[in-house]
CSV table of C-alpha atoms in Angstrom, one decimal:
chain,number,residue,atom,x,y,z
A,198,MET,CA,-36.1,7.7,-179.7
A,199,GLU,CA,-38.5,9.9,-181.6
A,200,HIS,CA,-39.1,13.2,-179.9
A,201,LYS,CA,-42.6,14.2,-178.7
A,202,LYS,CA,-44.1,16.4,-181.1
A,203,ILE,CA,-45.5,20.0,-180.3
A,204,TYR,CA,-48.1,21.9,-182.8
A,205,LEU,CA,-46.8,25.3,-182.7
A,206,ALA,CA,-50.3,27.5,-183.0
A,207,GLY,CA,-50.5,31.2,-183.2
A,208,PRO,CA,-50.6,34.1,-185.5
A,209,GLU,CA,-46.7,34.3,-186.2
A,210,VAL,CA,-47.6,32.8,-189.5
A,211,PHE,CA,-49.2,36.2,-190.6
A,212,LEU,CA,-45.7,37.9,-189.6
A,213,ARG,CA,-42.9,38.8,-192.2
A,214,GLU,CA,-40.6,36.9,-189.9
A,215,ALA,CA,-42.5,33.8,-189.6
A,216,VAL,CA,-40.1,31.5,-190.8
A,217,GLU,CA,-37.4,32.9,-188.2
A,218,ILE,CA,-39.9,32.7,-185.3
A,219,ALA,CA,-40.6,29.2,-186.1
A,220,ASP,CA,-37.0,28.3,-186.1
A,221,ARG,CA,-36.4,29.9,-182.8
A,222,LYS,CA,-39.5,28.1,-181.4
A,223,LYS,CA,-38.2,24.8,-182.7
A,224,ALA,CA,-34.8,25.6,-181.2
A,225,ILE,CA,-36.4,25.9,-177.8
A,226,CYS,CA,-38.5,22.8,-178.1
A,227,ALA,CA,-35.1,20.7,-179.1
A,228,ALA,CA,-33.5,21.9,-176.0
A,229,HIS,CA,-36.1,20.7,-173.9
A,230,GLY,CA,-36.3,17.4,-175.5
A,231,LEU,CA,-39.4,18.0,-177.8
A,232,ARG,CA,-39.8,18.5,-181.6
A,233,GLY,CA,-42.0,21.6,-182.7
A,234,LEU,CA,-44.4,21.6,-185.9
A,235,PHE,CA,-44.9,24.8,-187.3
A,236,PRO,CA,-48.1,25.3,-189.7
A,237,LEU,CA,-45.8,26.3,-192.6
A,238,ASP,CA,-43.7,23.0,-192.3
A,239,ALA,CA,-45.8,21.3,-194.8
A,240,GLY,CA,-44.0,23.5,-197.7
A,241,LEU,CA,-47.1,22.9,-199.9
A,242,ASP,CA,-46.9,24.0,-203.8
A,243,LEU,CA,-49.9,25.9,-204.1
A,244,SER,CA,-49.1,27.1,-207.6
A,245,GLY,CA,-51.7,26.7,-210.2
A,246,LEU,CA,-54.7,26.4,-207.5
A,247,GLU,CA,-57.3,28.9,-207.3
A,248,PRO,CA,-57.5,31.1,-204.1
A,249,GLN,CA,-60.2,29.3,-202.6
A,250,ALA,CA,-58.5,25.7,-203.2
A,251,ALA,CA,-55.2,27.1,-201.7
A,252,GLY,CA,-56.9,28.2,-198.6
A,253,LEU,CA,-58.4,24.7,-198.1
A,254,ALA,CA,-55.2,23.1,-199.1
A,255,ILE,CA,-53.6,24.9,-196.2
A,256,TYR,CA,-56.3,23.7,-194.0
A,257,GLU,CA,-55.6,20.0,-194.8
A,258,ALA,CA,-51.8,20.5,-194.6
A,259,ASN,CA,-52.5,22.2,-191.0
A,260,ILE,CA,-55.0,19.2,-190.0
A,261,GLU,CA,-52.3,16.6,-190.7
A,262,LEU,CA,-49.6,18.2,-188.6
A,263,ILE,CA,-52.4,18.7,-185.7
A,264,GLU,CA,-53.0,14.9,-186.1
A,265,ALA,CA,-49.4,14.0,-185.9
A,266,ALA,CA,-48.9,16.1,-182.7
A,267,ASP,CA,-48.6,15.0,-179.2
A,268,ALA,CA,-49.6,18.4,-177.8
A,269,CYS,CA,-50.1,22.1,-178.7
A,270,ILE,CA,-48.6,25.3,-177.6
A,271,ALA,CA,-50.8,28.0,-178.7
A,272,ASN,CA,-50.0,31.8,-178.8
A,273,VAL,CA,-53.1,33.3,-177.7
A,274,THR,CA,-51.9,37.2,-177.6
A,275,PRO,CA,-55.1,39.2,-178.5
A,276,PHE,CA,-55.4,39.6,-182.4
A,277,ARG,CA,-57.1,42.4,-184.0
A,278,GLY,CA,-59.6,42.8,-181.1
A,279,PRO,CA,-59.7,41.6,-177.4
A,280,SER,CA,-59.4,37.8,-178.3
A,281,LEU,CA,-57.0,35.5,-179.9
A,282,ASP,CA,-56.5,34.9,-183.5
A,283,PRO,CA,-59.6,32.6,-184.6
A,284,GLY,CA,-57.6,30.2,-186.6
A,285,THR,CA,-55.7,29.4,-183.4
A,286,ALA,CA,-58.7,29.1,-181.6
A,287,TYR,CA,-60.3,26.5,-184.1
A,288,GLU,CA,-56.9,24.9,-183.7
A,289,ILE,CA,-57.0,24.8,-179.8
A,290,GLY,CA,-60.5,23.1,-180.3
A,291,HIS,CA,-59.5,20.3,-182.8
A,292,LEU,CA,-56.7,19.4,-180.5
A,293,ARG,CA,-59.1,19.0,-177.6
A,294,GLY,CA,-61.3,17.1,-179.8
A,295,LEU,CA,-58.6,14.7,-180.4
A,296,GLY,CA,-58.1,14.6,-176.6
A,297,LYS,CA,-54.4,16.2,-176.7
A,298,PRO,CA,-53.2,18.6,-174.0
A,299,VAL,CA,-52.9,22.2,-175.2
A,300,PHE,CA,-50.7,24.9,-173.3
A,301,ALA,CA,-50.9,28.5,-174.5
A,302,TYR,CA,-49.6,32.0,-173.7
A,303,SER,CA,-50.2,35.5,-174.2
A,304,ASN,CA,-47.8,38.3,-174.6
A,305,ALA,CA,-50.4,40.8,-173.3
A,306,ALA,CA,-51.6,41.5,-169.8
A,307,GLY,CA,-55.1,42.1,-168.6
A,308,ASP,CA,-58.4,40.6,-168.0
A,309,PHE,CA,-60.5,39.5,-170.7
A,310,ALA,CA,-63.5,41.9,-169.5
A,311,GLN,CA,-61.2,44.8,-169.2
A,312,ARG,CA,-59.9,44.6,-172.6
A,313,THR,CA,-63.1,44.0,-174.2
A,314,ARG,CA,-64.6,46.9,-172.5
A,315,ALA,CA,-61.8,49.0,-173.7
A,316,PHE,CA,-62.3,47.6,-177.1
A,317,CYS,CA,-65.8,48.3,-177.4
A,318,GLY,CA,-65.5,51.8,-175.7
A,319,VAL,CA,-68.2,50.6,-173.1
A,320,GLY,CA,-68.0,50.5,-169.2
A,321,GLY,CA,-71.0,48.1,-168.3
A,322,GLU,CA,-72.1,44.4,-168.8
A,323,ARG,CA,-73.0,44.7,-172.5
A,324,ASP,CA,-71.3,46.2,-175.4
A,325,GLY,CA,-73.1,48.8,-178.0
A,326,GLU,CA,-74.9,45.9,-180.0
A,327,GLY,CA,-76.3,44.6,-176.6
A,328,LEU,CA,-74.0,41.8,-176.6
A,329,LEU,CA,-72.9,40.6,-172.7
A,330,ILE,CA,-69.3,41.1,-172.0
A,331,GLU,CA,-67.9,37.7,-170.4
A,332,ASP,CA,-66.5,38.6,-167.3
A,333,PHE,CA,-65.1,35.4,-165.3
A,334,GLY,CA,-61.5,36.9,-164.4
A,335,LEU,CA,-60.2,34.8,-167.4
A,336,THR,CA,-57.8,35.6,-170.1
A,337,ASP,CA,-60.1,35.1,-173.0
A,338,ASN,CA,-63.4,33.7,-173.9
A,339,LEU,CA,-64.1,30.7,-171.5
A,340,MET,CA,-63.7,28.0,-173.9
A,341,ILE,CA,-60.2,29.0,-174.6
A,342,ASP,CA,-59.3,29.3,-170.8
A,343,GLY,CA,-61.3,26.1,-170.1
A,344,ALA,CA,-59.6,24.3,-172.6
A,345,VAL,CA,-56.1,25.0,-171.7
A,346,PHE,CA,-56.7,24.5,-168.1
A,347,GLN,CA,-57.5,20.7,-169.0
A,348,ALA,CA,-53.8,20.2,-169.1
A,349,GLY,CA,-53.5,21.4,-165.6
A,350,TYR,CA,-52.2,24.9,-166.0
A,351,GLY,CA,-53.9,28.3,-166.9
A,352,ILE,CA,-52.7,30.4,-169.8
A,353,GLU,CA,-49.4,31.8,-168.9
A,354,GLN,CA,-49.9,35.7,-169.3
A,355,GLN,CA,-47.1,38.3,-169.5
A,356,ALA,CA,-46.7,41.8,-171.1
A,357,ASP,CA,-43.7,41.1,-173.7
A,358,ASP,CA,-42.6,44.2,-175.6
A,359,ALA,CA,-41.8,42.0,-178.7
A,360,GLY,CA,-45.8,41.6,-179.2
A,361,PHE,CA,-46.7,38.4,-181.1
A,362,ALA,CA,-43.0,37.5,-181.6
A,363,GLY,CA,-42.0,37.3,-177.9
A,364,LEU,CA,-40.9,33.8,-176.6
A,365,ALA,CA,-40.5,34.2,-172.7
A,366,ALA,CA,-43.7,32.9,-172.0
A,367,PHE,CA,-43.7,30.4,-174.8
A,368,GLU,CA,-40.5,28.7,-173.2
A,369,ILE,CA,-42.7,28.4,-170.2
A,370,CYS,CA,-45.2,26.3,-171.9
A,371,VAL,CA,-42.4,24.3,-173.4
A,372,ARG,CA,-41.3,23.4,-169.9
A,373,ARG,CA,-45.0,22.5,-168.8
A,374,ALA,CA,-45.3,20.4,-172.1
A,375,ALA,CA,-42.3,18.5,-171.5
A,376,VAL,CA,-43.5,17.6,-167.9
A,377,VAL,CA,-46.8,16.4,-168.8
A,378,LEU,CA,-45.5,14.4,-171.8
A,379,GLY,CA,-43.0,12.7,-169.4
A,380,VAL,CA,-39.9,13.9,-171.3
B,126,MET,CA,-86.5,6.8,-182.4
B,127,GLU,CA,-84.4,9.3,-180.7
B,128,HIS,CA,-83.7,12.4,-182.8
B,129,LYS,CA,-80.4,13.2,-183.9
B,130,LYS,CA,-78.8,16.1,-182.0
B,131,ILE,CA,-77.3,19.5,-183.3
B,132,TYR,CA,-75.1,21.5,-181.1
B,133,LEU,CA,-76.2,25.2,-181.6
B,134,ALA,CA,-73.0,27.1,-181.6
B,135,GLY,CA,-72.8,31.0,-181.8
B,136,PRO,CA,-72.9,34.4,-180.2
B,137,GLU,CA,-76.5,34.3,-179.4
B,138,VAL,CA,-75.7,33.1,-175.9
B,139,PHE,CA,-74.7,36.7,-175.2
B,140,LEU,CA,-77.6,38.4,-176.4
B,141,ARG,CA,-80.4,39.4,-174.2
B,142,GLU,CA,-82.9,37.3,-176.0
B,143,ALA,CA,-80.7,34.1,-176.0
B,144,VAL,CA,-83.5,31.8,-174.4
B,145,GLU,CA,-86.0,32.9,-177.1
B,146,ILE,CA,-83.6,32.7,-180.0
B,147,ALA,CA,-82.8,29.2,-178.5
B,148,ASP,CA,-86.2,28.0,-178.4
B,149,ARG,CA,-86.8,29.3,-182.1
B,150,LYS,CA,-83.7,27.3,-183.2
B,151,LYS,CA,-85.0,24.1,-181.6
B,152,ALA,CA,-88.4,24.5,-183.1
B,153,ILE,CA,-86.7,25.0,-186.6
B,154,CYS,CA,-84.4,21.9,-185.9
B,155,ALA,CA,-87.7,19.7,-184.6
B,156,ALA,CA,-89.5,20.6,-187.8
B,157,HIS,CA,-86.6,18.9,-189.8
B,158,GLY,CA,-86.6,16.0,-187.6
B,159,LEU,CA,-83.5,17.1,-185.5
B,160,ARG,CA,-82.8,18.0,-181.8
B,161,GLY,CA,-81.1,21.1,-180.9
B,162,LEU,CA,-78.8,21.3,-178.1
B,163,PHE,CA,-78.1,25.2,-176.9
B,164,PRO,CA,-75.2,26.0,-174.7
B,165,LEU,CA,-77.4,27.3,-172.0
B,166,ASP,CA,-79.3,24.1,-171.8
B,167,ALA,CA,-77.6,22.6,-169.0
B,168,GLY,CA,-79.3,24.9,-166.5
B,169,LEU,CA,-76.2,25.2,-164.2
B,170,ASP,CA,-76.5,26.6,-160.8
B,171,LEU,CA,-73.4,28.6,-160.7
B,172,SER,CA,-74.4,30.3,-157.0
B,173,GLY,CA,-71.5,30.0,-154.8
B,174,LEU,CA,-68.8,29.8,-157.4
B,175,GLU,CA,-65.8,32.1,-157.8
B,176,PRO,CA,-66.1,33.7,-161.1
B,177,GLN,CA,-63.2,31.6,-162.5
B,178,ALA,CA,-64.6,28.6,-161.5
B,179,ALA,CA,-68.1,29.4,-162.8
B,180,GLY,CA,-66.3,30.0,-166.2
B,181,LEU,CA,-64.7,26.7,-166.2
B,182,ALA,CA,-67.8,24.9,-165.4
B,183,ILE,CA,-69.6,26.5,-168.1
B,184,TYR,CA,-66.7,25.1,-170.4
B,185,GLU,CA,-67.3,21.6,-168.8
B,186,ALA,CA,-71.2,21.7,-169.7
B,187,ASN,CA,-70.7,23.0,-173.2
B,188,ILE,CA,-68.0,20.1,-173.9
B,189,GLU,CA,-70.7,17.8,-172.6
B,190,LEU,CA,-73.3,19.1,-175.1
B,191,ILE,CA,-70.7,18.7,-177.7
B,192,GLU,CA,-69.8,15.1,-176.8
B,193,ALA,CA,-73.6,14.1,-177.1
B,194,ALA,CA,-74.0,16.0,-180.3
B,195,ASP,CA,-73.9,14.2,-183.8
B,196,ALA,CA,-73.3,17.5,-185.6
B,197,CYS,CA,-73.1,21.0,-185.5
B,198,ILE,CA,-74.6,24.5,-186.9
B,199,ALA,CA,-72.6,27.3,-186.2
B,200,ASN,CA,-73.3,31.0,-186.2
B,201,VAL,CA,-70.1,32.6,-187.6
B,202,THR,CA,-71.5,36.0,-188.1
B,203,PRO,CA,-68.7,38.5,-187.5
B,204,PHE,CA,-68.4,39.2,-183.9
B,205,ARG,CA,-66.4,42.4,-182.5
B,206,GLY,CA,-64.1,42.5,-185.6
B,207,PRO,CA,-63.8,40.7,-188.9
B,208,SER,CA,-64.1,37.3,-187.7
B,209,LEU,CA,-66.3,35.0,-185.6
B,210,ASP,CA,-66.8,34.8,-181.9
B,211,PRO,CA,-63.6,33.1,-180.7
B,212,GLY,CA,-65.9,30.5,-178.6
B,213,THR,CA,-67.6,29.4,-181.6
B,214,ALA,CA,-64.1,28.8,-183.4
B,215,TYR,CA,-63.1,26.9,-180.6
B,216,GLU,CA,-66.4,24.6,-180.6
B,217,ILE,CA,-66.1,24.0,-184.3
B,218,GLY,CA,-62.6,22.8,-183.8
B,219,HIS,CA,-63.7,20.4,-180.9
B,220,LEU,CA,-66.4,19.0,-183.0
B,221,ARG,CA,-64.2,18.3,-185.9
B,222,GLY,CA,-61.5,16.9,-183.7
B,223,LEU,CA,-64.4,14.5,-182.6
B,224,GLY,CA,-65.0,13.9,-186.3
B,225,LYS,CA,-68.5,15.5,-186.3
B,226,PRO,CA,-69.8,17.0,-189.4
B,227,VAL,CA,-70.1,21.1,-188.6
B,228,PHE,CA,-72.5,23.4,-191.0
B,229,ALA,CA,-72.1,26.9,-190.5
B,230,TYR,CA,-73.9,30.2,-191.7
B,231,SER,CA,-73.0,34.1,-191.5
B,232,ASN,CA,-75.6,36.8,-191.3
B,233,ALA,CA,-73.1,39.2,-193.2
B,234,ALA,CA,-72.2,39.2,-196.5
B,235,GLY,CA,-68.6,40.0,-197.9
B,236,ASP,CA,-65.3,38.4,-198.3
B,237,PHE,CA,-63.0,37.9,-195.4
B,238,ALA,CA,-60.1,40.1,-196.9
B,239,GLN,CA,-62.2,42.9,-197.7
B,240,ARG,CA,-63.6,42.8,-194.1
B,241,THR,CA,-60.6,42.6,-192.7
B,242,ARG,CA,-59.2,45.5,-194.6
B,243,ALA,CA,-62.0,47.5,-193.9
B,244,PHE,CA,-61.6,46.9,-189.9
B,245,CYS,CA,-57.9,47.6,-190.0
B,246,GLY,CA,-58.1,50.7,-192.0
B,247,VAL,CA,-55.8,49.5,-194.8
B,248,GLY,CA,-55.8,48.7,-198.5
B,249,GLY,CA,-52.6,46.4,-199.0
B,250,GLU,CA,-51.6,43.0,-197.9
B,251,ARG,CA,-50.7,43.7,-194.4
B,252,ASP,CA,-52.3,45.3,-191.2
B,253,GLY,CA,-50.7,48.0,-189.5
B,254,GLU,CA,-48.8,45.6,-187.2
B,255,GLY,CA,-47.3,44.0,-190.4
B,256,LEU,CA,-49.6,41.0,-190.0
B,257,LEU,CA,-50.7,39.5,-193.3
B,258,ILE,CA,-54.3,39.7,-194.4
B,259,GLU,CA,-55.5,36.4,-195.6
B,260,ASP,CA,-57.0,36.7,-198.9
B,261,PHE,CA,-58.2,33.4,-200.3
B,262,GLY,CA,-61.7,34.6,-201.4
B,263,LEU,CA,-63.4,32.8,-198.2
B,264,THR,CA,-65.8,33.8,-195.6
B,265,ASP,CA,-63.4,34.0,-192.8
B,266,ASN,CA,-60.0,32.3,-191.2
B,267,LEU,CA,-59.2,29.5,-193.6
B,268,MET,CA,-59.4,26.9,-190.5
B,269,ILE,CA,-63.4,28.0,-190.5
B,270,ASP,CA,-64.1,27.8,-193.9
B,271,GLY,CA,-62.0,24.5,-194.3
B,272,ALA,CA,-63.6,22.8,-191.4
B,273,VAL,CA,-67.1,23.7,-192.6
B,274,PHE,CA,-66.1,22.5,-196.2
B,275,GLN,CA,-65.7,18.9,-194.7
B,276,ALA,CA,-69.3,18.5,-194.5
B,277,GLY,CA,-69.5,19.2,-198.2
B,278,TYR,CA,-70.8,22.6,-198.1
B,279,GLY,CA,-69.4,26.2,-197.6
B,280,ILE,CA,-70.3,28.5,-195.0
B,281,GLU,CA,-73.8,29.9,-196.0
B,282,GLN,CA,-73.5,33.8,-196.0
B,283,GLN,CA,-76.4,36.0,-196.6
B,284,ALA,CA,-76.8,39.5,-195.3
B,285,ASP,CA,-79.6,39.5,-192.6
B,286,ASP,CA,-81.1,42.9,-191.1
B,287,ALA,CA,-81.7,40.7,-188.0
B,288,GLY,CA,-77.7,40.5,-187.4
B,289,PHE,CA,-76.8,37.6,-185.0
B,290,ALA,CA,-80.7,36.8,-184.4
B,291,GLY,CA,-81.2,36.1,-188.1
B,292,LEU,CA,-82.5,32.4,-188.9
B,293,ALA,CA,-82.7,32.4,-192.5
B,294,ALA,CA,-79.6,30.9,-193.3
B,295,PHE,CA,-79.8,28.8,-190.1
B,296,GLU,CA,-82.6,26.9,-191.7
B,297,ILE,CA,-80.6,26.1,-194.9
B,298,CYS,CA,-78.3,24.7,-192.6
B,299,VAL,CA,-80.7,22.6,-190.7
B,300,ARG,CA,-82.0,21.4,-194.2
B,301,ARG,CA,-78.4,20.4,-194.8
B,302,ALA,CA,-77.7,18.6,-191.6
B,303,ALA,CA,-80.8,16.6,-192.1
B,304,VAL,CA,-79.7,15.4,-195.5
B,305,VAL,CA,-75.9,14.7,-194.3
B,306,LEU,CA,-77.2,12.8,-191.2
B,307,GLY,CA,-79.8,10.7,-193.2
B,308,VAL,CA,-82.9,12.1,-191.5
């Protein structure tokens, strides 16, 4: 029987050890009867492509994996600021538009409003540009928390010394995915 | 005949003048035979709700508008860092998952890699955390540019002194949406 497939969204693709982390994530998925799909899996040959064409080819390859997946586990650890990687935010949305469950984890503790205030260096309701600071006691922008909540769980949030590469909270999400997908 | 509906995604919801900007955007849409849907349109009564429940209610209301829309015009002007607002990134993804065309504009000039290097204070291929800096000559993370490209246009990028509130590039996107939707 073919295993249910989990799209492994997150900023690990930007780390030097991306392939090693992908292999570890896939091994954890396999141990729970699931198959992990990692964004680099397509093994695209980008040689000869102009940079913009190469970027768009990666988009297409990632969308193919997303369409093949049964669910997603997203790493929403804050990325260059108080929120998750924007590519991961996009992918969570695409999967929800397709009606697929999304599980997510953050390897950083802390409430979104507190993190945003610290990033902006302000204490009140708005940042220095007059933009409201979302304050709903959630983990990130409410569209992210809301999307993950649809699968029956909140974002699994644990401080992890390994930063983006930590996998303890990821494994909790794998267990949840196995339950929801009936594995 | 009912007008085609455009979901108006962007961080203007966080500005003090959110409602005024929404009205101006809707007027531009109407002038081109389209109807704008703004995230605050649901007029939710959040009184009596705990903060987290209020946040999730806003998520649900926004998803209803996204499901009702025929297309999206997203403001991807950089938000607290080198990339767009993560809620907008999510919404672009959700609309693409539903197969709806997404148009987008940025009121800031500049290539994504250059902007990211300036934000991180580095000059090379990676930031201080060892994360690769995407460098494909695109406007933002390739998932965002790729999603917008599916509608036949790139992200419309113009420096605008009005920042998030500027509407010149927005109007170009409205014209494009009218063409693609056959209005």
